[in-house]
Coordinates of C-alpha atoms in Angstrom, one line a residue:
Chain A
M1 CA 144.2 282.9 -3.5
D2 CA 143.2 279.5 -1.6
D3 CA 146.3 278.6 1.7
N4 CA 148.2 276.4 -0.4
E5 CA 149.4 278.9 -3.0
I6 CA 149.3 281.4 0.2
V7 CA 151.5 278.6 1.5
E8 CA 154.1 278.3 -0.9
L9 CA 154.8 282.3 -0.8
Y10 CA 155.9 282.1 2.9
L11 CA 158.0 279.1 2.2
S12 CA 159.7 281.4 -0.9
R13 CA 159.9 284.2 1.4
D14 CA 158.7 286.3 -1.5
E15 CA 156.4 289.3 1.9
D16 CA 153.0 288.8 -0.2
A17 CA 152.1 286.2 2.3
I18 CA 151.6 287.9 4.3
A19 CA 149.9 291.0 2.4
Q20 CA 147.5 287.7 0.9
T21 CA 146.3 286.2 4.5
A22 CA 145.8 290.0 5.5
K23 CA 143.7 289.4 2.7
K24 CA 141.7 286.0 3.0
Y25 CA 141.8 286.6 6.8
G26 CA 142.5 289.8 8.5
F27 CA 138.7 290.1 8.9
R28 CA 138.8 287.4 11.3
L29 CA 141.6 287.6 12.9
R30 CA 141.0 291.0 14.2
N31 CA 137.8 289.4 15.6
I32 CA 139.0 286.9 17.3
A33 CA 141.2 289.2 19.2
N34 CA 138.8 292.2 18.9
N35 CA 136.4 289.7 20.9
I36 CA 139.3 289.5 23.8
L37 CA 140.5 293.2 24.1
N38 CA 137.2 295.4 23.5
D39 CA 139.8 297.8 21.1
M40 CA 140.2 297.1 17.7
E41 CA 143.4 299.1 17.8
T42 CA 144.9 296.8 19.9
S43 CA 143.0 293.8 17.5
K44 CA 145.2 295.3 15.0
E45 CA 148.4 295.7 16.6
C46 CA 147.9 291.7 17.8
E47 CA 146.7 291.1 14.1
N48 CA 150.6 292.6 12.1
D49 CA 152.3 290.8 15.3
A50 CA 150.5 287.1 14.4
Y51 CA 152.0 287.6 11.0
L52 CA 155.7 288.1 11.0
E53 CA 155.1 285.0 14.0
A54 CA 153.5 283.5 11.1
W55 CA 156.6 284.5 9.1
E56 CA 159.2 283.0 12.2
L57 CA 156.7 279.7 12.1
I58 CA 156.6 278.9 8.1
P59 CA 158.8 277.3 7.6
P60 CA 158.8 275.0 9.6
H61 CA 155.6 275.2 9.2
E62 CA 153.2 274.7 6.4
P63 CA 149.5 274.7 7.5
R64 CA 148.5 274.6 4.1
T65 CA 145.1 273.1 4.8
Y66 CA 144.8 275.4 7.8
L67 CA 146.0 278.1 7.4
F68 CA 143.5 280.4 9.2
A69 CA 143.2 277.8 12.1
F70 CA 146.7 278.1 12.5
V71 CA 146.8 282.3 12.1
G72 CA 143.8 282.1 14.7
R73 CA 145.9 280.2 16.9
I74 CA 149.1 283.2 16.9
V75 CA 146.8 285.7 17.6
R76 CA 144.6 284.2 20.1
H77 CA 147.3 283.6 22.1
I78 CA 148.7 287.2 21.8
A79 CA 146.0 289.0 22.5
L80 CA 145.2 286.6 25.2
N81 CA 148.6 287.8 26.5
V82 CA 147.8 291.3 26.2
C83 CA 145.3 290.9 28.8
K84 CA 146.9 289.0 30.8
K85 CA 150.3 291.9 31.0
N86 CA 147.7 294.7 31.0
S87 CA 145.0 293.2 33.0
R88 CA 145.8 294.8 35.8
Q89 CA 145.1 298.9 34.2
K90 CA 142.2 297.4 32.3
R91 CA 140.3 295.0 32.6
Y92 CA 139.1 292.6 30.2
A93 CA 135.6 291.6 31.2
L94 CA 135.3 288.7 28.4
Y95 CA 138.5 287.2 29.5
C96 CA 137.3 287.3 33.2
E97 CA 134.2 285.5 32.6
L98 CA 135.2 282.8 30.0
T99 CA 138.9 282.8 32.6
Q100 CA 135.7 281.7 36.0
E101 CA 133.7 279.8 32.7
M102 CA 136.7 277.1 33.6
H103 CA 137.0 277.7 36.9
E104 CA 134.9 275.4 36.7
C105 CA 136.8 272.6 34.7
I106 CA 139.3 273.0 37.4
P107 CA 139.2 269.3 38.9
A108 CA 138.8 268.7 42.3
D109 CA 141.7 267.8 43.8
N110 CA 143.9 270.3 42.3
D111 CA 145.7 271.7 45.7
I112 CA 148.4 272.4 44.1
E113 CA 149.8 274.9 41.6
A114 CA 151.5 272.8 39.3
E115 CA 152.7 274.0 35.8
I116 CA 151.4 271.7 33.4
E117 CA 152.7 270.6 30.1
A118 CA 150.0 272.6 27.4
N119 CA 150.1 270.4 25.1
L120 CA 149.0 267.7 27.4
L121 CA 146.6 269.8 28.6
S122 CA 145.0 271.1 24.9
S123 CA 145.5 266.4 23.7
A124 CA 143.4 266.1 26.4
I125 CA 140.9 268.8 25.7
D126 CA 141.2 267.7 22.0
D127 CA 140.6 263.9 23.6
F128 CA 137.7 265.4 25.0
L129 CA 136.0 266.7 22.4
E130 CA 136.5 264.0 19.9
A131 CA 133.3 262.2 21.9
C132 CA 131.2 264.5 22.3
T133 CA 128.7 266.1 19.2
K134 CA 129.9 268.3 16.7
E135 CA 127.1 270.8 17.7
Q136 CA 128.3 270.4 21.0
Q137 CA 132.0 270.5 19.2
N138 CA 130.7 273.7 17.8
V139 CA 129.8 275.8 20.5
F140 CA 132.7 274.3 22.7
V141 CA 134.7 275.8 19.7
R142 CA 133.3 279.3 19.5
R143 CA 133.2 279.9 23.1
Y144 CA 136.0 279.2 24.1
W145 CA 139.3 279.3 21.3
Y146 CA 136.8 282.8 19.0
F147 CA 135.9 284.3 22.6
D148 CA 132.0 284.6 21.0
S149 CA 129.7 286.5 23.6
I150 CA 126.7 283.6 23.8
S151 CA 124.8 285.5 22.1
Q152 CA 126.5 285.2 18.5
I153 CA 126.7 281.7 19.6
A154 CA 122.2 281.7 19.7
K155 CA 122.6 283.1 16.8
A156 CA 124.9 282.0 14.4
Y157 CA 123.2 278.3 15.1
G158 CA 119.9 279.4 15.6
F159 CA 119.6 277.8 19.3
S160 CA 117.5 279.7 22.9
Q161 CA 120.2 281.3 24.6
S162 CA 119.8 278.8 27.7
K163 CA 120.6 276.2 24.9
V164 CA 124.1 277.6 24.7
K165 CA 124.7 278.3 28.4
T166 CA 123.3 274.9 29.2
M167 CA 125.1 273.0 26.5
L168 CA 128.1 275.1 28.0
F169 CA 128.0 274.2 31.4
R170 CA 127.1 271.1 30.5
M171 CA 130.8 270.9 28.5
R172 CA 132.4 271.9 31.4
S173 CA 131.8 269.7 33.4
G174 CA 131.9 267.2 32.0
L175 CA 135.5 268.2 30.9
K176 CA 136.2 268.5 34.3
K177 CA 135.5 264.7 34.8
H178 CA 138.0 264.6 31.8
L179 CA 140.7 265.8 33.2
E180 CA 140.2 264.1 36.5
K181 CA 139.9 260.3 34.6
G182 CA 143.1 261.3 32.5
G183 CA 144.8 262.6 36.1
Y184 CA 145.2 266.4 35.6
Y185 CA 145.6 267.7 38.8
V186 CA 148.5 267.0 41.4
Chain B
M1 CA 146.4 274.0 37.2
R2 CA 145.4 277.6 37.0
D3 CA 142.0 279.1 35.3
N4 CA 143.4 281.1 32.4
D5 CA 145.6 277.4 31.4
L6 CA 142.7 275.2 30.1
L7 CA 141.6 279.3 28.5
E8 CA 145.4 278.5 26.5
A9 CA 145.5 275.2 26.1
V10 CA 141.7 276.6 23.9
G11 CA 144.2 278.0 22.0
G12 CA 146.4 274.3 21.4
I13 CA 143.4 272.5 19.8
D14 CA 143.5 270.7 16.5
E15 CA 142.8 272.9 13.8
K16 CA 140.1 271.1 12.8
Y17 CA 137.6 271.9 15.2
I18 CA 138.2 275.3 14.2
K19 CA 137.9 274.3 10.6
N20 CA 134.3 272.4 11.2
T21 CA 133.2 275.6 12.8
E22 CA 134.0 277.4 9.3
N23 CA 131.7 274.5 8.2
A24 CA 128.7 273.9 10.0
K25 CA 125.7 275.0 9.2
V26 CA 125.5 278.4 10.3
R27 CA 121.1 279.1 10.9
K28 CA 118.5 281.6 10.7
P29 CA 117.4 283.8 13.0
S30 CA 120.0 286.6 12.0
R31 CA 123.6 285.5 11.3
R32 CA 124.7 285.6 7.5
Y33 CA 128.1 285.7 6.5
I34 CA 128.4 288.5 3.6
K35 CA 130.5 285.1 0.9
W36 CA 133.9 287.3 0.1
I37 CA 133.0 287.8 -4.1
P38 CA 136.0 288.9 -6.4
A39 CA 134.4 291.5 -8.3
A40 CA 131.8 292.6 -6.6
A41 CA 132.3 295.4 -3.9
C42 CA 131.3 293.3 -0.4
I43 CA 132.6 294.3 2.7
C44 CA 132.2 292.4 6.0
L45 CA 130.5 294.8 8.4
I46 CA 131.0 294.4 12.1
L47 CA 128.5 296.5 13.9
A48 CA 127.0 298.6 17.1
A49 CA 126.6 297.1 20.1
G50 CA 123.5 298.7 19.6
F51 CA 122.4 296.4 16.8
V52 CA 120.2 293.3 17.5
V53 CA 118.3 291.1 15.2
P54 CA 114.4 292.1 15.5
R55 CA 112.0 291.7 19.1
L56 CA 109.2 291.9 18.7
I57 CA 107.4 294.1 20.6
N58 CA 104.8 292.3 22.1
Q59 CA 101.2 292.4 20.6
T60 CA 98.8 290.0 22.8
A61 CA 99.3 286.3 21.4
T62 CA 96.3 284.1 22.1
N63 CA 95.5 281.1 22.0
N64 CA 94.4 281.3 17.9
H65 CA 92.2 278.1 18.0
D66 CA 89.0 277.5 18.8
S67 CA 87.5 275.3 20.4
N68 CA 87.0 272.0 17.2
G69 CA 90.7 272.7 17.5
Q70 CA 91.1 274.5 14.2
P71 CA 93.0 277.4 13.8
D72 CA 90.4 280.6 14.2
I73 CA 92.8 283.9 12.8
N74 CA 90.0 285.8 14.9
A75 CA 91.7 285.8 18.5
G76 CA 95.5 286.1 17.5
E77 CA 96.6 289.5 16.8
G78 CA 99.9 287.8 15.2
V79 CA 103.8 289.4 15.7
H80 CA 105.3 293.1 14.3
I81 CA 108.8 292.4 13.9
P82 CA 110.0 295.5 14.2
A83 CA 112.6 297.6 11.7
I84 CA 115.4 296.9 11.9
E85 CA 117.9 299.3 14.2
L86 CA 121.5 300.2 12.4
P87 CA 124.1 301.4 15.2
D88 CA 124.2 305.3 16.6
S89 CA 128.0 304.2 17.5
S90 CA 131.1 302.6 15.8
D91 CA 131.8 301.3 19.7
A92 CA 132.6 297.5 17.9
A93 CA 131.9 295.8 21.9
T94 CA 129.3 293.0 19.6
A95 CA 130.1 292.1 17.4
D96 CA 127.9 290.7 13.8
M97 CA 127.6 290.1 10.5
I98 CA 124.7 291.3 8.7
G99 CA 124.2 292.0 4.4
F100 CA 122.1 294.0 3.4
V101 CA 121.1 297.2 1.2
V102 CA 119.1 300.4 2.4
Y103 CA 115.9 300.5 -0.1
Q104 CA 112.5 303.1 -0.3
G105 CA 113.7 303.8 3.4
R106 CA 113.2 300.3 4.3
I107 CA 116.2 297.5 5.4
Y108 CA 116.5 294.4 2.8
V109 CA 118.0 291.7 4.6
Q110 CA 120.7 289.4 2.6
A111 CA 118.1 286.2 2.0
E112 CA 118.2 283.1 -0.7
E113 CA 122.1 283.2 -2.8
Y114 CA 122.1 281.6 -6.1
T115 CA 125.5 280.9 -8.3
G116 CA 126.3 279.7 -12.1
E117 CA 123.4 277.6 -12.7
K118 CA 121.4 278.3 -10.0
A119 CA 121.7 281.8 -11.2
Q120 CA 121.1 281.1 -14.8
R121 CA 118.0 279.0 -14.3
I122 CA 116.7 282.0 -12.2
K123 CA 117.6 284.6 -14.5
A124 CA 114.1 286.1 -15.6
L125 CA 113.1 286.4 -12.9
V126 CA 115.3 289.6 -12.4
G127 CA 113.3 292.6 -13.1
E128 CA 113.8 296.3 -13.5
H129 CA 117.0 298.0 -12.9
L130 CA 115.8 299.8 -9.6
G131 CA 120.0 301.3 -8.7
T132 CA 122.9 300.4 -8.3
A133 CA 124.1 299.4 -4.2
R134 CA 127.3 301.8 -3.8
G135 CA 128.4 298.6 -0.6
N136 CA 129.7 301.3 1.1
I137 CA 129.0 300.2 5.0
D138 CA 131.6 299.1 7.0
E139 CA 132.8 299.0 11.0
W140 CA 133.5 302.5 10.7
S141 CA 130.5 304.3 8.8
S142 CA 128.6 307.4 10.3
Q143 CA 125.9 307.5 11.0
S144 CA 124.5 309.4 8.3
E145 CA 125.9 306.4 6.2
Y146 CA 123.9 303.9 6.3
D147 CA 120.5 307.0 5.8
K148 CA 121.5 307.2 2.1
E149 CA 119.0 305.6 -0.4
F150 CA 121.3 302.6 -1.4
A151 CA 123.9 302.4 1.3
S152 CA 125.0 298.4 1.7
T153 CA 127.5 296.3 2.1
I154 CA 127.2 294.5 -0.4
G155 CA 128.2 296.4 -4.0
G156 CA 126.5 295.3 -7.6
E157 CA 123.2 296.4 -9.6
V158 CA 120.0 296.0 -7.6
Y159 CA 116.2 294.3 -9.6
S160 CA 113.6 294.4 -8.8
V161 CA 112.3 290.1 -8.4
N162 CA 109.5 289.4 -11.5
G163 CA 106.5 288.0 -9.2
Y164 CA 107.4 289.5 -5.8
D165 CA 106.0 292.9 -4.5
T166 CA 109.2 295.5 -4.5
S167 CA 108.1 296.4 -0.6
F168 CA 109.5 292.2 0.3
R169 CA 111.8 291.0 -2.3
I170 CA 114.5 292.6 -4.1
C171 CA 117.9 290.7 -5.3
I172 CA 121.4 292.2 -6.8
W173 CA 122.4 290.1 -10.2
G174 CA 126.6 290.2 -10.9
E175 CA 129.1 288.5 -13.2
F176 CA 132.3 287.7 -11.0
V177 CA 135.3 286.2 -12.0
D178 CA 136.4 282.5 -10.6
E179 CA 140.6 281.2 -9.3
S180 CA 140.0 279.4 -12.7
N181 CA 138.7 282.7 -15.0
N182 CA 135.5 281.7 -15.0
H183 CA 132.2 283.8 -15.2
I184 CA 130.1 282.6 -13.0
T185 CA 126.4 284.7 -13.1
W186 CA 125.3 285.3 -9.2
I187 CA 121.2 286.6 -7.7
Q188 CA 121.3 287.4 -4.6
F189 CA 118.5 287.8 -3.5
L190 CA 117.0 290.7 -0.5
D191 CA 114.1 289.7 1.7
C192 CA 112.9 293.0 3.8
M193 CA 110.7 291.2 6.4
N194 CA 111.2 293.7 9.2
G195 CA 109.0 296.4 9.6
I196 CA 106.1 294.2 9.6
T197 CA 102.7 292.9 11.0
L198 CA 102.4 289.7 9.9
T199 CA 98.8 288.2 11.2
T200 CA 98.4 284.6 9.8
G201 CA 100.5 282.3 7.8
K202 CA 99.3 284.0 4.7
D203 CA 100.9 287.4 4.4
L204 CA 103.5 285.3 5.3
F205 CA 103.9 281.8 2.7
Q206 CA 101.3 283.3 0.1
D207 CA 101.2 287.0 -0.3
R208 CA 104.4 287.3 0.2
L209 CA 105.9 283.8 -1.4
H210 CA 103.3 282.7 -2.6
I211 CA 104.2 278.6 -1.5
T212 CA 100.5 276.4 -2.7
E213 CA 101.0 278.7 -6.1
R214 CA 104.1 278.6 -7.3
I215 CA 104.7 275.0 -5.2
K216 CA 106.3 272.1 -8.1
S217 CA 108.5 270.2 -6.0
V218 CA 108.8 269.1 -2.5
Q219 CA 111.7 267.3 -0.9
W220 CA 112.8 266.6 2.8
Q221 CA 116.0 266.2 5.1
S222 CA 115.9 264.9 8.1
H223 CA 117.2 267.1 11.4
D224 CA 119.8 265.1 12.1
D225 CA 121.1 265.5 8.3
W226 CA 120.5 269.1 8.2
D227 CA 122.7 269.8 11.3
Y228 CA 125.5 268.0 9.3
A229 CA 124.9 269.9 6.0
K230 CA 125.0 265.8 5.0
G231 CA 122.6 267.0 1.6
D232 CA 121.0 263.9 1.2
F233 CA 117.9 265.1 0.4
K234 CA 114.9 262.8 0.2
N235 CA 111.6 263.3 -2.4
A236 CA 108.3 263.7 -1.4
E237 CA 105.4 261.6 -0.8
F238 CA 102.1 262.4 0.3
D239 CA 98.6 263.0 -0.9
E240 CA 96.7 266.9 -2.8
T241 CA 94.8 266.0 0.4
A242 CA 97.2 266.5 2.6
W243 CA 99.5 269.6 1.5
S244 CA 96.2 271.0 0.7
S245 CA 94.8 270.5 3.9
F246 CA 98.8 271.6 5.6
W247 CA 98.4 274.6 4.2
N248 CA 94.6 275.9 4.9
A249 CA 95.6 275.3 8.3
V250 CA 98.6 277.4 8.1
D251 CA 97.0 280.1 6.5
G252 CA 94.4 280.4 8.9
S253 CA 96.5 280.2 12.1
S254 CA 98.2 283.3 13.6
F255 CA 101.9 284.3 13.4
K256 CA 103.5 284.0 16.5
S257 CA 106.8 284.9 17.8
D258 CA 109.2 282.7 19.7
W259 CA 110.4 285.3 22.1
D260 CA 107.1 286.0 23.9
T261 CA 108.7 284.6 27.6
D262 CA 104.9 284.8 28.1
A263 CA 103.8 281.8 26.5
D264 CA 105.2 278.3 27.2
N265 CA 106.4 277.9 24.0
S266 CA 106.4 274.1 23.6
G267 CA 104.0 273.1 25.8
S268 CA 106.2 271.3 27.1
G269 CA 108.3 274.5 29.5
N270 CA 110.9 275.0 26.8
S271 CA 112.3 278.3 26.2
S272 CA 111.8 278.3 23.0
I273 CA 110.5 275.9 20.1
Y274 CA 114.5 275.1 18.7
D275 CA 114.9 273.0 22.0
I276 CA 112.6 270.9 20.8
K277 CA 114.2 267.8 19.2
N278 CA 112.2 265.9 16.1
Q279 CA 112.3 268.1 13.4
T280 CA 112.2 267.9 9.6
H281 CA 113.2 270.2 6.3
L282 CA 110.8 270.8 3.5
I283 CA 113.0 271.9 0.4
L284 CA 109.6 273.8 -1.4
N285 CA 111.1 274.1 -5.1
M286 CA 109.1 276.4 -6.3
N287 CA 108.3 276.5 -10.3
D288 CA 110.3 279.6 -10.4
G289 CA 113.6 277.9 -9.9
T290 CA 113.6 279.9 -6.3
V291 CA 114.6 277.4 -3.7
L292 CA 113.0 277.7 0.1
R293 CA 113.2 275.6 3.2
I294 CA 110.3 275.3 6.0
R295 CA 111.2 274.0 9.2
L296 CA 108.4 271.2 10.5
I297 CA 109.1 271.0 14.3
E298 CA 107.1 267.8 16.1
G299 CA 103.9 269.6 18.3
G300 CA 102.4 271.9 14.9
Y301 CA 105.2 274.4 14.4
V302 CA 105.4 275.3 10.9
V303 CA 108.7 278.0 10.2
Y304 CA 110.4 279.5 7.4
D305 CA 113.6 279.1 8.0
A306 CA 114.5 282.2 6.8
L307 CA 112.1 284.6 9.3
G308 CA 113.3 282.7 12.0
G309 CA 112.5 283.0 15.2
Y310 CA 107.8 283.6 14.8
Y311 CA 106.2 280.5 13.5
V312 CA 102.4 279.8 12.8
K313 CA 100.7 276.2 15.2
I314 CA 98.5 273.9 13.9
P315 CA 96.3 270.7 15.1
E316 CA 98.9 268.0 15.1
D317 CA 96.5 265.9 13.2
V318 CA 97.1 268.1 10.0
F319 CA 100.8 269.1 10.6
N320 CA 101.7 265.6 11.1
T321 CA 100.1 264.0 8.1
I322 CA 102.6 265.7 6.5
Y323 CA 105.6 265.7 9.3
D324 CA 105.8 262.0 9.3
A325 CA 105.7 261.6 5.9
C326 CA 108.9 263.7 5.5
G327 CA 110.7 262.3 8.5
G328 CA 109.6 263.5 11.0
T329 CA 110.3 262.0 14.4
H330 CA 109.0 262.0 16.9

């Protein structure tokens, strides 16, 4: 069943929409959560919560051509929230590692913490990615959206691990400069 | 701005970047997706952290050319590609997905796939029925389930492939019904390129793939075109002598591993030959209807794309005659 047909089920409030979403994308959605949490049971809970949230969001949203990205974004957000809530009880190694990497992108004059609207930041990252090559975009997204490990990315694209690390390092430097130019600091 | 603000914000990027990663060409050496095929019992596998792609057990890697620059088949010892180790626990700390079938104690891994008309063209290659791949392996399978003959992540009927040794190649042949209710023929090759030793190029390119014996035509694709899967294939033009010299050099050269960290794999300080930006891609159309992909990397490196990470290196004068004629850049 293609995305358009599944979205139609959501719009007509047919509960088979969730079963069809799970059938088509469940494995990959669990994978995103598991990359973050390293806990399959909790990942399955995140996946189920994501379906419920998608049910609430469609309509008004109609992700007819990007259903995976839509639900994937939700499950990613849910898994990250689990990380933040449980950070004292359990150390999520990859979440900590990637947070540390992102720290390099924070503009230099960030002396005062400020609530930057999330949408603005996402748009800034979009602008940054637009100027990158497809290869760079894919590696960045696989690392910071999918939470893939360096070795997974290297295997997927036939790169050496050192090449992946170098690409990510350069992209983080580029993102930092881009954010500084855009005034994303106080 | 906090560290996790950025990580959160990445979640809100334009969905086109997510879709592009789905469409991006997945390269070898090791990552192979099992395509979801409704009529066959395909199951995607999450393997445990202990499952890694075959690593080189380092043999002495010596210079494989004599003083005249000719390949010296007596110099190098080639490479031994260890047998794939299947996981011994279901702890999915690291995820990977691979299609495989266990047959006669060997692991055959998903290789070229043909569907529809392309599958019909090679249907005559489907040989003797060997058994049924059970498609019984998933991320929750126990170790004992991996040990059985025809344990697999892909379900279907397994056959030999006419013209290829079953120690190297088998296939799954079947039909499925697509969303428009059309019956589609599907042939999935599965190759065993682990638990073997490749001494020279001949061991792979002739003894297993029969390239010079069965080549029908050659096309090429620039590296940029391949990278973005644009599909702009051009017919290769070079003379037979150059082609013959090229394969003589490949057949006589020792195999090396890109993971051999003691070797300067590119001659210019790169840790991997894949770091060399000048490359081109050959598409070999064989007279049995099959297709092979060979990557040429500036400097004389010849790679069979389905066996990423291992290569032969031939003298650049012989190499460049074909490389330059097939869109190779310097």
